[in-house]
């Protein structure tokens, strides 16, 4: 969970529920009560292709390193070109060398490169590309998504260049939070953190393995050599994470793993099995992996993603994955508002209003303040993927005695994205540069400082009063950024210094890409 400084709430673990998978049958009468979730209200559908395109542009605004000639964010420039120079390594020629850790992504509104959320950003972006390639191609965004993935994987190949070592963070977040400056103004080498056999970190190694394994599937048909290299490094990192099981606390208090490393190990093994079909990963998943019933999916807690990913194999006949499938259904039943086992908090329907003869309701998934929209976009992605699987394999799930079909899952995914894009009690978009009354003061260093100041010497002491606390729109539009979002009562503060509302994160957008791609193809109406 992101807020001001990086922080995270403890994941919520749900109880195992009485769930069963059944074949499609007649729809009972009570389902008619919920058809409002399926039927689109005239005038309230959005230009999802535009939203998709802009969501990818935001990821380009978060790039670190030497920007390409086709850079689409005019106010961004090269940054972090000395990254890695502080990581001196003694090589086999008995001399000290400097690492090249240029590239990658800044996670949010600051200038640090954190390994765990960056890897999750790439894993989920790759999943979106795999699940919705045809939609991305039709929208003209396939190349842009692949470029965004490769910007991350090129960096990961650098961070994993040494056996049994992974560089996991560049930049000192404590120092970074003492100065409000553009990344282009960074000077000199920055602190580098690493994990190795003496200081392992199974979460970060596992997530980076998952990112490279998933990404190898994106590139396997267009750049086979690159895909093989990604897969080779993914396998090596998985072995390292599994053989040296321990949590790395070096990214605390900004990215602390409260859920432990079992979810990342399962997540990595699931992606490696998807990419290779190797018995080694099948055996790990069926004999060693830990699964759990959960009601959220985010950069720290990956169980639900693994369960839905492996449900595809279960539906195809791999009965050994039945526990993962049961837990996938449990996740759906915990989140879906109509389910008798619904547990997650939704913003109040009592905030409903009418505008232009259309009712705008609350109903946003809200788990924690600070980057809360990651939970909404995460649920939208999982509900979209699982809804498509239920339709493909002619299945439905039961939550207690209530059956739910593909259309109910897809409708919930749509409702969450529609809330973000403007169908909400505030009658505003939470994506910068999109829709009605979008945010103007994203909590973001680069967007808040005008280009006229780009080459000025930075007075860190005065930088916060001059730029962070200035009550005026950002001079540079952070196009496509989905911000932290409203609170549990649907209230929102568009002020740069209220970071729990206004800070963007790469993983909010990476989770949204798949959900938005799905929505570019109209849902079948009932």
Tab-separated table of C-alpha atoms in Angstrom, residues 36-492:
chain	number	residue	atom	x	y	z
A	36	UNK	CA	-28.160	-4.394	-13.355
A	37	UNK	CA	-24.485	-5.259	-13.025
A	38	UNK	CA	-24.468	-6.694	-16.551
A	39	UNK	CA	-26.542	-4.232	-18.539
A	40	UNK	CA	-24.578	-1.123	-19.450
A	41	UNK	CA	-26.420	2.115	-18.778
A	42	UNK	CA	-26.666	4.256	-21.873
A	43	UNK	CA	-24.241	7.144	-21.738
A	44	UNK	CA	-22.038	5.668	-19.008
A	45	UNK	CA	-19.629	3.535	-21.011
A	46	UNK	CA	-16.255	5.170	-21.437
A	47	UNK	CA	-13.679	5.374	-24.188
A	48	UNK	CA	-11.739	2.390	-22.863
A	49	UNK	CA	-9.284	2.479	-25.754
A	50	UNK	CA	-8.270	6.008	-24.789
A	51	UNK	CA	-7.992	5.010	-21.128
A	52	UNK	CA	-5.877	1.997	-22.077
A	53	UNK	CA	-3.528	4.079	-24.188
A	54	UNK	CA	-3.091	6.682	-21.469
A	55	UNK	CA	-2.536	4.076	-18.765
A	56	UNK	CA	0.498	2.857	-20.719
A	57	UNK	CA	1.799	6.390	-21.268
A	58	UNK	CA	1.958	6.797	-17.485
A	59	UNK	CA	4.312	3.829	-17.267
A	60	UNK	CA	6.546	5.563	-19.813
A	61	UNK	CA	6.574	8.637	-17.562
A	62	UNK	CA	8.060	6.446	-14.803
A	63	UNK	CA	11.065	5.300	-16.828
A	64	UNK	CA	14.535	5.712	-15.445
A	65	UNK	CA	17.659	5.742	-17.596
A	66	UNK	CA	18.440	6.882	-21.125
A	67	UNK	CA	15.077	7.540	-22.743
A	68	UNK	CA	14.452	6.285	-26.295
A	69	UNK	CA	14.062	8.575	-29.300
A	70	UNK	CA	10.326	7.796	-29.431
A	71	UNK	CA	9.715	9.006	-25.868
A	72	UNK	CA	6.084	10.156	-25.656
A	73	UNK	CA	6.379	12.163	-22.429
A	74	UNK	CA	7.885	15.506	-23.497
A	75	UNK	CA	8.666	16.803	-20.008
A	76	UNK	CA	10.719	13.733	-19.052
A	77	UNK	CA	14.439	13.417	-19.757
A	78	UNK	CA	17.321	11.050	-19.054
A	79	UNK	CA	17.914	10.215	-15.394
A	80	UNK	CA	19.820	7.849	-13.148
A	81	UNK	CA	22.626	7.414	-15.675
A	82	UNK	CA	25.133	6.702	-12.892
A	83	UNK	CA	23.001	4.028	-11.262
A	84	UNK	CA	25.112	1.030	-10.308
A	85	UNK	CA	28.425	2.815	-10.038
A	86	UNK	CA	28.333	2.501	-6.273
A	87	UNK	CA	27.962	-1.298	-6.553
A	88	UNK	CA	31.654	-2.085	-6.976
A	89	UNK	CA	32.257	-5.747	-7.751
A	90	UNK	CA	35.588	-7.621	-7.561
A	91	UNK	CA	35.773	-9.656	-10.764
A	92	UNK	CA	37.850	-12.675	-11.836
A	93	UNK	CA	40.566	-10.412	-13.269
A	94	UNK	CA	41.314	-9.252	-9.714
A	95	UNK	CA	40.102	-5.704	-10.205
A	96	UNK	CA	37.104	-3.672	-9.099
A	97	UNK	CA	34.415	-2.920	-11.659
A	98	UNK	CA	31.222	-0.915	-11.545
A	99	UNK	CA	27.795	-2.352	-12.310
A	100	UNK	CA	25.447	-0.968	-14.932
A	101	UNK	CA	22.055	-0.607	-13.239
A	102	UNK	CA	20.725	2.099	-15.535
A	103	UNK	CA	17.073	1.719	-16.504
A	104	UNK	CA	13.983	0.319	-14.862
A	105	UNK	CA	11.126	2.263	-13.311
A	106	UNK	CA	10.503	4.665	-10.475
A	107	UNK	CA	7.655	3.179	-8.497
A	108	UNK	CA	5.534	6.228	-7.724
A	109	UNK	CA	6.015	9.941	-7.066
A	110	UNK	CA	9.623	9.721	-5.901
A	111	UNK	CA	12.922	8.752	-7.478
A	112	UNK	CA	13.791	5.355	-5.985
A	113	UNK	CA	13.863	2.060	-7.906
A	114	UNK	CA	12.360	-0.620	-5.642
A	115	UNK	CA	12.791	-4.183	-6.856
A	116	UNK	CA	9.700	-5.878	-5.414
A	117	UNK	CA	6.957	-3.557	-6.736
A	118	UNK	CA	8.802	-3.066	-10.025
A	119	UNK	CA	8.888	-6.809	-10.611
A	120	UNK	CA	5.190	-7.134	-9.748
A	121	UNK	CA	4.454	-4.325	-12.211
A	122	UNK	CA	6.161	-6.282	-14.996
A	123	UNK	CA	4.633	-9.643	-14.036
A	124	UNK	CA	1.100	-8.270	-14.142
A	125	UNK	CA	1.775	-6.277	-17.289
A	126	UNK	CA	3.052	-9.448	-18.958
A	127	UNK	CA	-0.032	-11.342	-17.756
A	128	UNK	CA	-2.214	-8.658	-19.328
A	129	UNK	CA	-0.294	-9.011	-22.587
A	130	UNK	CA	-0.685	-12.809	-22.578
A	131	UNK	CA	-4.382	-12.766	-21.677
A	132	UNK	CA	-5.417	-9.901	-23.940
A	133	UNK	CA	-3.023	-9.845	-26.885
A	134	UNK	CA	-5.790	-9.637	-29.490
A	135	UNK	CA	-7.474	-6.745	-27.673
A	136	UNK	CA	-4.166	-4.897	-27.322
A	137	UNK	CA	-3.427	-5.433	-31.005
A	138	UNK	CA	-6.872	-4.163	-32.010
A	139	UNK	CA	-6.385	-1.094	-29.819
A	140	UNK	CA	-2.981	-0.405	-31.401
A	141	UNK	CA	-1.198	-0.858	-28.057
A	142	UNK	CA	0.519	-4.232	-28.456
A	143	UNK	CA	3.914	-2.752	-29.301
A	144	UNK	CA	3.661	-0.154	-26.538
A	145	UNK	CA	2.903	-2.827	-23.945
A	146	UNK	CA	5.785	-4.995	-25.131
A	147	UNK	CA	8.092	-1.981	-24.986
A	148	UNK	CA	6.929	-1.272	-21.432
A	149	UNK	CA	7.604	-4.869	-20.414
A	150	UNK	CA	11.009	-4.897	-22.057
A	151	UNK	CA	12.010	-1.665	-20.322
A	152	UNK	CA	11.607	-3.600	-17.087
A	153	UNK	CA	13.101	-6.921	-18.179
A	154	UNK	CA	16.185	-5.296	-19.709
A	155	UNK	CA	16.807	-3.814	-16.278
A	156	UNK	CA	16.163	-7.122	-14.501
A	157	UNK	CA	18.727	-8.850	-16.691
A	158	UNK	CA	21.256	-6.328	-15.413
A	159	UNK	CA	20.226	-6.771	-11.783
A	160	UNK	CA	20.490	-10.570	-12.104
A	161	UNK	CA	23.764	-10.633	-14.030
A	162	UNK	CA	25.668	-12.358	-11.204
A	163	UNK	CA	24.907	-15.887	-10.030
A	164	UNK	CA	23.350	-16.065	-6.542
A	165	UNK	CA	23.064	-12.287	-6.378
A	166	UNK	CA	20.299	-9.855	-7.254
A	167	UNK	CA	20.384	-6.088	-7.018
A	168	UNK	CA	17.048	-5.073	-5.526
A	169	UNK	CA	17.060	-1.315	-4.925
A	170	UNK	CA	18.759	1.773	-6.297
A	171	UNK	CA	18.515	5.024	-4.353
A	172	UNK	CA	18.244	5.845	-0.675
A	173	UNK	CA	14.540	6.458	0.116
A	174	UNK	CA	15.320	8.338	3.329
A	175	UNK	CA	17.536	10.802	1.463
A	176	UNK	CA	15.095	10.914	-1.445
A	177	UNK	CA	12.256	11.972	0.831
A	178	UNK	CA	14.325	14.899	2.094
A	179	UNK	CA	14.339	16.619	-1.299
A	180	UNK	CA	11.532	17.328	-3.760
A	181	UNK	CA	13.362	17.201	-7.087
A	182	UNK	CA	12.951	15.865	-10.602
A	183	UNK	CA	14.779	12.595	-11.313
A	184	UNK	CA	16.651	14.423	-14.072
A	185	UNK	CA	18.369	16.489	-11.366
A	186	UNK	CA	19.870	13.466	-9.627
A	187	UNK	CA	23.654	13.647	-9.605
A	188	UNK	CA	26.272	10.957	-9.056
A	189	UNK	CA	26.004	7.297	-8.066
A	190	UNK	CA	23.275	6.189	-5.680
A	191	UNK	CA	23.084	3.596	-2.938
A	192	UNK	CA	22.509	0.039	-4.152
A	193	UNK	CA	21.015	-2.844	-2.156
A	194	UNK	CA	21.475	-6.493	-3.051
A	195	UNK	CA	20.434	-9.948	-1.889
A	196	UNK	CA	22.792	-12.915	-1.936
A	197	UNK	CA	23.448	-16.150	-0.071
A	198	UNK	CA	24.395	-14.289	3.106
A	199	UNK	CA	21.464	-11.880	2.892
A	200	UNK	CA	18.736	-13.675	0.939
A	201	UNK	CA	15.331	-12.368	-0.015
A	202	UNK	CA	12.892	-14.955	-1.301
A	203	UNK	CA	10.077	-12.478	-1.967
A	204	UNK	CA	12.077	-10.260	-4.308
A	205	UNK	CA	13.904	-13.140	-5.991
A	206	UNK	CA	10.616	-15.003	-6.469
A	207	UNK	CA	8.763	-12.016	-7.883
A	208	UNK	CA	11.617	-11.159	-10.250
A	209	UNK	CA	11.626	-14.785	-11.382
A	210	UNK	CA	7.883	-14.567	-12.023
A	211	UNK	CA	8.338	-11.336	-13.992
A	212	UNK	CA	10.978	-12.812	-16.276
A	213	UNK	CA	9.124	-16.120	-16.744
A	214	UNK	CA	5.864	-14.377	-17.647
A	215	UNK	CA	7.680	-11.944	-19.919
A	216	UNK	CA	9.451	-14.780	-21.721
A	217	UNK	CA	6.013	-15.941	-22.875
A	218	UNK	CA	5.344	-12.499	-24.356
A	219	UNK	CA	8.548	-12.517	-26.432
A	220	UNK	CA	8.908	-16.208	-27.313
A	221	UNK	CA	7.399	-15.837	-30.805
A	222	UNK	CA	9.084	-12.560	-31.774
A	223	UNK	CA	12.478	-12.710	-30.052
A	224	UNK	CA	13.232	-16.297	-29.109
A	225	UNK	CA	16.809	-15.640	-27.961
A	226	UNK	CA	15.679	-12.872	-25.616
A	227	UNK	CA	12.847	-15.041	-24.282
A	228	UNK	CA	15.252	-17.911	-23.592
A	229	UNK	CA	17.593	-15.611	-21.683
A	230	UNK	CA	14.706	-14.341	-19.562
A	231	UNK	CA	13.612	-17.889	-18.844
A	232	UNK	CA	17.136	-18.980	-17.958
A	233	UNK	CA	17.455	-16.175	-15.407
A	234	UNK	CA	13.940	-16.849	-14.105
A	235	UNK	CA	14.829	-20.480	-13.381
A	236	UNK	CA	18.041	-19.502	-11.634
A	237	UNK	CA	16.299	-16.913	-9.458
A	238	UNK	CA	13.576	-19.371	-8.506
A	239	UNK	CA	16.190	-21.872	-7.362
A	240	UNK	CA	17.935	-19.147	-5.376
A	241	UNK	CA	14.666	-18.055	-3.733
A	242	UNK	CA	13.677	-21.647	-2.901
A	243	UNK	CA	17.092	-22.778	-1.647
A	244	UNK	CA	17.667	-19.706	0.542
A	245	UNK	CA	14.288	-19.043	2.105
A	246	UNK	CA	14.300	-15.799	4.014
A	247	UNK	CA	12.597	-12.425	4.003
A	248	UNK	CA	14.657	-9.385	3.011
A	249	UNK	CA	13.767	-6.376	5.153
A	250	UNK	CA	16.023	-3.916	3.360
A	251	UNK	CA	13.126	-2.164	1.587
A	252	UNK	CA	11.274	-1.530	4.860
A	253	UNK	CA	9.572	0.655	5.975
A	254	UNK	CA	8.625	1.452	2.389
A	255	UNK	CA	7.947	-2.013	0.946
A	256	UNK	CA	7.718	-4.518	3.779
A	257	UNK	CA	6.468	-8.011	3.068
A	258	UNK	CA	3.845	-8.893	5.656
A	259	UNK	CA	2.644	-11.967	3.783
A	260	UNK	CA	5.972	-13.818	3.769
A	261	UNK	CA	7.596	-15.521	0.799
A	262	UNK	CA	5.360	-18.566	0.225
A	263	UNK	CA	3.072	-16.649	-2.117
A	264	UNK	CA	5.993	-15.433	-4.256
A	265	UNK	CA	7.462	-18.934	-4.478
A	266	UNK	CA	4.119	-20.339	-5.664
A	267	UNK	CA	3.616	-17.382	-8.018
A	268	UNK	CA	7.058	-17.873	-9.577
A	269	UNK	CA	6.583	-21.634	-9.886
A	270	UNK	CA	3.169	-21.113	-11.515
A	271	UNK	CA	4.642	-18.809	-14.142
A	272	UNK	CA	7.588	-21.121	-14.736
A	273	UNK	CA	5.196	-24.041	-15.161
A	274	UNK	CA	3.113	-21.957	-17.565
A	275	UNK	CA	6.233	-21.079	-19.554
A	276	UNK	CA	7.886	-24.505	-19.579
A	277	UNK	CA	5.391	-27.234	-18.634
A	278	UNK	CA	8.284	-28.794	-16.690
A	279	UNK	CA	7.547	-31.497	-14.120
A	280	UNK	CA	9.919	-29.789	-11.672
A	281	UNK	CA	7.556	-26.861	-11.205
A	282	UNK	CA	4.494	-29.110	-11.231
A	283	UNK	CA	5.963	-31.101	-8.363
A	284	UNK	CA	6.788	-27.970	-6.415
A	285	UNK	CA	3.229	-26.689	-6.834
A	286	UNK	CA	1.620	-29.971	-5.842
A	287	UNK	CA	4.051	-31.120	-3.141
A	288	UNK	CA	5.730	-28.069	-1.594
A	289	UNK	CA	3.776	-24.926	-2.419
A	290	UNK	CA	1.541	-23.246	0.136
A	291	UNK	CA	-1.872	-21.942	-0.868
A	292	UNK	CA	-4.409	-19.963	1.158
A	293	UNK	CA	-7.844	-18.427	0.880
A	294	UNK	CA	-7.448	-14.658	0.575
A	295	UNK	CA	-9.586	-11.698	-0.371
A	296	UNK	CA	-7.050	-9.418	-2.036
A	297	UNK	CA	-4.330	-9.348	-4.694
A	298	UNK	CA	-1.483	-6.845	-4.634
A	299	UNK	CA	2.270	-6.370	-4.891
A	300	UNK	CA	2.820	-8.277	-1.648
A	301	UNK	CA	0.061	-10.907	-1.617
A	302	UNK	CA	0.019	-13.071	-4.771
A	303	UNK	CA	-1.958	-16.178	-3.725
A	304	UNK	CA	-5.133	-15.220	-5.633
A	305	UNK	CA	-3.162	-14.554	-8.819
A	306	UNK	CA	-1.491	-17.961	-8.617
A	307	UNK	CA	-4.833	-19.669	-7.996
A	308	UNK	CA	-6.531	-18.103	-10.989
A	309	UNK	CA	-3.498	-18.686	-13.214
A	310	UNK	CA	-3.452	-22.392	-12.342
A	311	UNK	CA	-7.231	-22.778	-12.630
A	312	UNK	CA	-6.763	-22.782	-16.396
A	313	UNK	CA	-4.766	-26.009	-16.112
A	314	UNK	CA	-7.344	-27.453	-13.725
A	315	UNK	CA	-10.132	-26.768	-16.223
A	316	UNK	CA	-8.000	-28.410	-18.921
A	317	UNK	CA	-7.765	-31.579	-16.851
A	318	UNK	CA	-4.896	-31.190	-14.371
A	319	UNK	CA	-6.920	-32.364	-11.382
A	320	UNK	CA	-3.916	-32.057	-9.064
A	321	UNK	CA	-4.501	-28.299	-9.076
A	322	UNK	CA	-7.962	-28.631	-7.514
A	323	UNK	CA	-6.936	-26.856	-4.301
A	324	UNK	CA	-5.750	-23.830	-6.253
A	325	UNK	CA	-9.070	-23.775	-8.108
A	326	UNK	CA	-11.072	-24.055	-4.884
A	327	UNK	CA	-9.114	-21.155	-3.437
A	328	UNK	CA	-9.664	-19.133	-6.613
A	329	UNK	CA	-13.407	-19.560	-6.136
A	330	UNK	CA	-13.014	-18.598	-2.485
A	331	UNK	CA	-11.342	-15.357	-3.537
A	332	UNK	CA	-14.206	-14.533	-5.907
A	333	UNK	CA	-16.815	-15.285	-3.246
A	334	UNK	CA	-14.985	-13.097	-0.717
A	335	UNK	CA	-14.906	-10.076	-3.035
A	336	UNK	CA	-18.108	-10.264	-5.117
A	337	UNK	CA	-20.703	-8.028	-3.393
A	338	UNK	CA	-23.659	-10.334	-4.165
A	339	UNK	CA	-21.948	-13.358	-2.616
A	340	UNK	CA	-23.190	-14.573	0.780
A	341	UNK	CA	-19.516	-14.902	1.728
A	342	UNK	CA	-18.636	-11.334	0.748
A	343	UNK	CA	-16.039	-9.948	3.197
A	344	UNK	CA	-14.262	-6.997	1.615
A	345	UNK	CA	-15.366	-3.456	2.332
A	346	UNK	CA	-17.160	-1.543	-0.416
A	347	UNK	CA	-17.703	2.203	-0.290
A	348	UNK	CA	-21.278	3.040	0.716
A	349	UNK	CA	-24.123	2.692	-1.763
A	350	UNK	CA	-25.897	5.303	0.353
A	351	UNK	CA	-23.743	7.890	-1.410
A	352	UNK	CA	-25.660	7.293	-4.641
A	353	UNK	CA	-26.709	10.390	-6.594
A	354	UNK	CA	-28.537	11.035	-9.843
A	355	UNK	CA	-27.009	13.015	-12.668
A	356	UNK	CA	-28.342	13.371	-16.208
A	357	UNK	CA	-31.099	10.890	-15.321
A	358	UNK	CA	-28.505	8.251	-14.441
A	359	UNK	CA	-27.691	6.939	-10.967
A	360	UNK	CA	-24.058	7.072	-9.909
A	361	UNK	CA	-23.360	4.774	-6.974
A	362	UNK	CA	-20.457	4.096	-4.672
A	363	UNK	CA	-19.375	0.506	-4.555
A	364	UNK	CA	-15.570	0.813	-4.776
A	365	UNK	CA	-13.507	-1.955	-3.249
A	366	UNK	CA	-11.695	-0.273	-0.362
A	367	UNK	CA	-9.169	-2.130	1.782
A	368	UNK	CA	-6.709	0.518	3.014
A	369	UNK	CA	-5.972	4.194	2.639
A	370	UNK	CA	-2.950	4.879	0.462
A	371	UNK	CA	-2.879	3.555	-3.119
A	372	UNK	CA	-6.222	1.861	-2.481
A	373	UNK	CA	-7.053	1.771	-6.187
A	374	UNK	CA	-4.448	-0.992	-6.585
A	375	UNK	CA	-6.976	-3.319	-4.927
A	376	UNK	CA	-9.702	-2.243	-7.337
A	377	UNK	CA	-7.553	-2.620	-10.455
A	378	UNK	CA	-6.135	-5.892	-9.102
A	379	UNK	CA	-9.624	-7.303	-8.568
A	380	UNK	CA	-10.657	-6.077	-12.028
A	381	UNK	CA	-7.777	-7.940	-13.659
A	382	UNK	CA	-8.410	-11.186	-11.781
A	383	UNK	CA	-12.170	-11.059	-12.285
A	384	UNK	CA	-11.632	-10.403	-15.997
A	385	UNK	CA	-9.209	-13.303	-16.462
A	386	UNK	CA	-11.265	-15.717	-14.372
A	387	UNK	CA	-14.518	-14.602	-15.983
A	388	UNK	CA	-13.050	-15.398	-19.380
A	389	UNK	CA	-11.917	-18.814	-18.140
A	390	UNK	CA	-15.399	-19.641	-16.810
A	391	UNK	CA	-16.894	-18.711	-20.163
A	392	UNK	CA	-14.312	-20.627	-22.191
A	393	UNK	CA	-14.763	-23.833	-20.175
A	394	UNK	CA	-18.526	-23.430	-19.689
A	395	UNK	CA	-18.280	-23.268	-15.921
A	396	UNK	CA	-19.764	-21.321	-13.062
A	397	UNK	CA	-19.018	-21.155	-9.357
A	398	UNK	CA	-21.214	-21.408	-6.302
A	399	UNK	CA	-20.868	-19.246	-3.218
A	400	UNK	CA	-22.976	-21.155	-0.750
A	401	UNK	CA	-26.221	-21.806	-2.617
A	402	UNK	CA	-25.827	-18.922	-5.076
A	403	UNK	CA	-24.325	-19.632	-8.510
A	404	UNK	CA	-22.346	-17.034	-10.419
A	405	UNK	CA	-21.458	-17.077	-14.079
A	406	UNK	CA	-18.790	-15.458	-16.193
A	407	UNK	CA	-20.972	-12.427	-16.841
A	408	UNK	CA	-21.235	-11.614	-13.138
A	409	UNK	CA	-17.470	-11.569	-12.737
A	410	UNK	CA	-16.937	-9.506	-15.871
A	411	UNK	CA	-19.617	-7.059	-14.806
A	412	UNK	CA	-17.939	-6.521	-11.421
A	413	UNK	CA	-14.585	-5.966	-13.125
A	414	UNK	CA	-16.233	-3.382	-15.370
A	415	UNK	CA	-18.000	-1.669	-12.472
A	416	UNK	CA	-14.705	-1.171	-10.611
A	417	UNK	CA	-12.972	0.288	-13.660
A	418	UNK	CA	-15.997	2.478	-14.439
A	419	UNK	CA	-15.854	3.859	-10.902
A	420	UNK	CA	-12.209	4.838	-11.455
A	421	UNK	CA	-12.966	6.442	-14.815
A	422	UNK	CA	-15.870	8.550	-13.552
A	423	UNK	CA	-18.961	6.597	-12.577
A	424	UNK	CA	-18.829	7.512	-8.888
A	425	UNK	CA	-20.462	9.872	-6.390
A	426	UNK	CA	-17.775	12.527	-6.962
A	427	UNK	CA	-18.584	12.524	-10.710
A	428	UNK	CA	-14.888	12.619	-11.495
A	429	UNK	CA	-12.167	10.560	-13.056
A	430	UNK	CA	-9.275	9.278	-10.973
A	431	UNK	CA	-7.056	8.927	-14.058
A	432	UNK	CA	-5.010	12.027	-14.864
A	433	UNK	CA	-5.854	13.502	-18.249
A	434	UNK	CA	-8.901	11.331	-18.806
A	435	UNK	CA	-12.625	11.975	-18.545
A	436	UNK	CA	-14.524	14.464	-16.458
A	437	UNK	CA	-12.780	16.549	-13.793
A	438	UNK	CA	-9.598	14.452	-13.605
A	439	UNK	CA	-7.030	15.094	-10.847
A	440	UNK	CA	-4.706	18.054	-11.349
A	441	UNK	CA	-2.274	17.700	-8.442
A	442	UNK	CA	-0.752	14.232	-8.602
A	443	UNK	CA	1.776	13.668	-5.814
A	444	UNK	CA	4.697	13.369	-8.214
A	445	UNK	CA	8.008	15.190	-8.314
A	446	UNK	CA	8.565	15.302	-12.063
A	447	UNK	CA	5.012	16.371	-12.869
A	448	UNK	CA	4.952	19.140	-10.264
A	449	UNK	CA	8.130	21.006	-11.261
A	450	UNK	CA	8.063	23.076	-14.487
A	451	UNK	CA	10.595	22.504	-17.225
A	452	UNK	CA	11.868	26.051	-16.706
A	453	UNK	CA	13.306	24.828	-13.393
A	454	UNK	CA	14.707	21.589	-14.774
A	455	UNK	CA	18.329	22.718	-14.931
A	456	UNK	CA	18.342	24.844	-11.808
A	457	UNK	CA	20.336	23.901	-8.745
A	458	UNK	CA	17.935	22.344	-6.254
A	459	UNK	CA	17.526	23.890	-2.816
A	460	UNK	CA	16.236	20.836	-0.970
A	461	UNK	CA	15.225	22.839	2.082
A	462	UNK	CA	12.936	25.084	0.053
A	463	UNK	CA	11.809	22.475	-2.461
A	464	UNK	CA	8.828	21.253	-0.459
A	465	UNK	CA	7.290	24.654	0.126
A	466	UNK	CA	8.032	25.696	-3.449
A	467	UNK	CA	6.626	22.657	-5.255
A	468	UNK	CA	5.034	20.027	-3.028
A	469	UNK	CA	2.882	22.413	-0.983
A	470	UNK	CA	1.957	24.747	-3.838
A	471	UNK	CA	-1.825	24.671	-4.270
A	472	UNK	CA	-1.941	24.805	-8.067
A	473	UNK	CA	-2.250	22.270	-10.901
A	474	UNK	CA	0.887	20.418	-11.892
A	475	UNK	CA	2.647	22.175	-14.782
A	476	UNK	CA	3.290	18.802	-16.449
A	477	UNK	CA	0.359	16.463	-17.006
A	478	UNK	CA	1.055	12.970	-15.686
A	479	UNK	CA	-1.125	11.496	-18.402
A	480	UNK	CA	-2.801	8.191	-17.584
A	481	UNK	CA	-1.732	7.954	-13.946
A	482	UNK	CA	-4.389	6.316	-11.772
A	483	UNK	CA	-3.980	7.940	-8.376
A	484	UNK	CA	-4.427	6.477	-4.911
A	485	UNK	CA	-8.112	7.306	-5.040
A	486	UNK	CA	-10.906	8.176	-2.617
A	487	UNK	CA	-11.371	7.101	0.985
A	488	UNK	CA	-13.880	4.578	2.312
A	489	UNK	CA	-16.651	7.192	2.161
A	490	UNK	CA	-15.970	8.043	-1.506
A	491	UNK	CA	-14.313	11.364	-0.524
A	492	UNK	CA	-11.262	12.631	-2.375
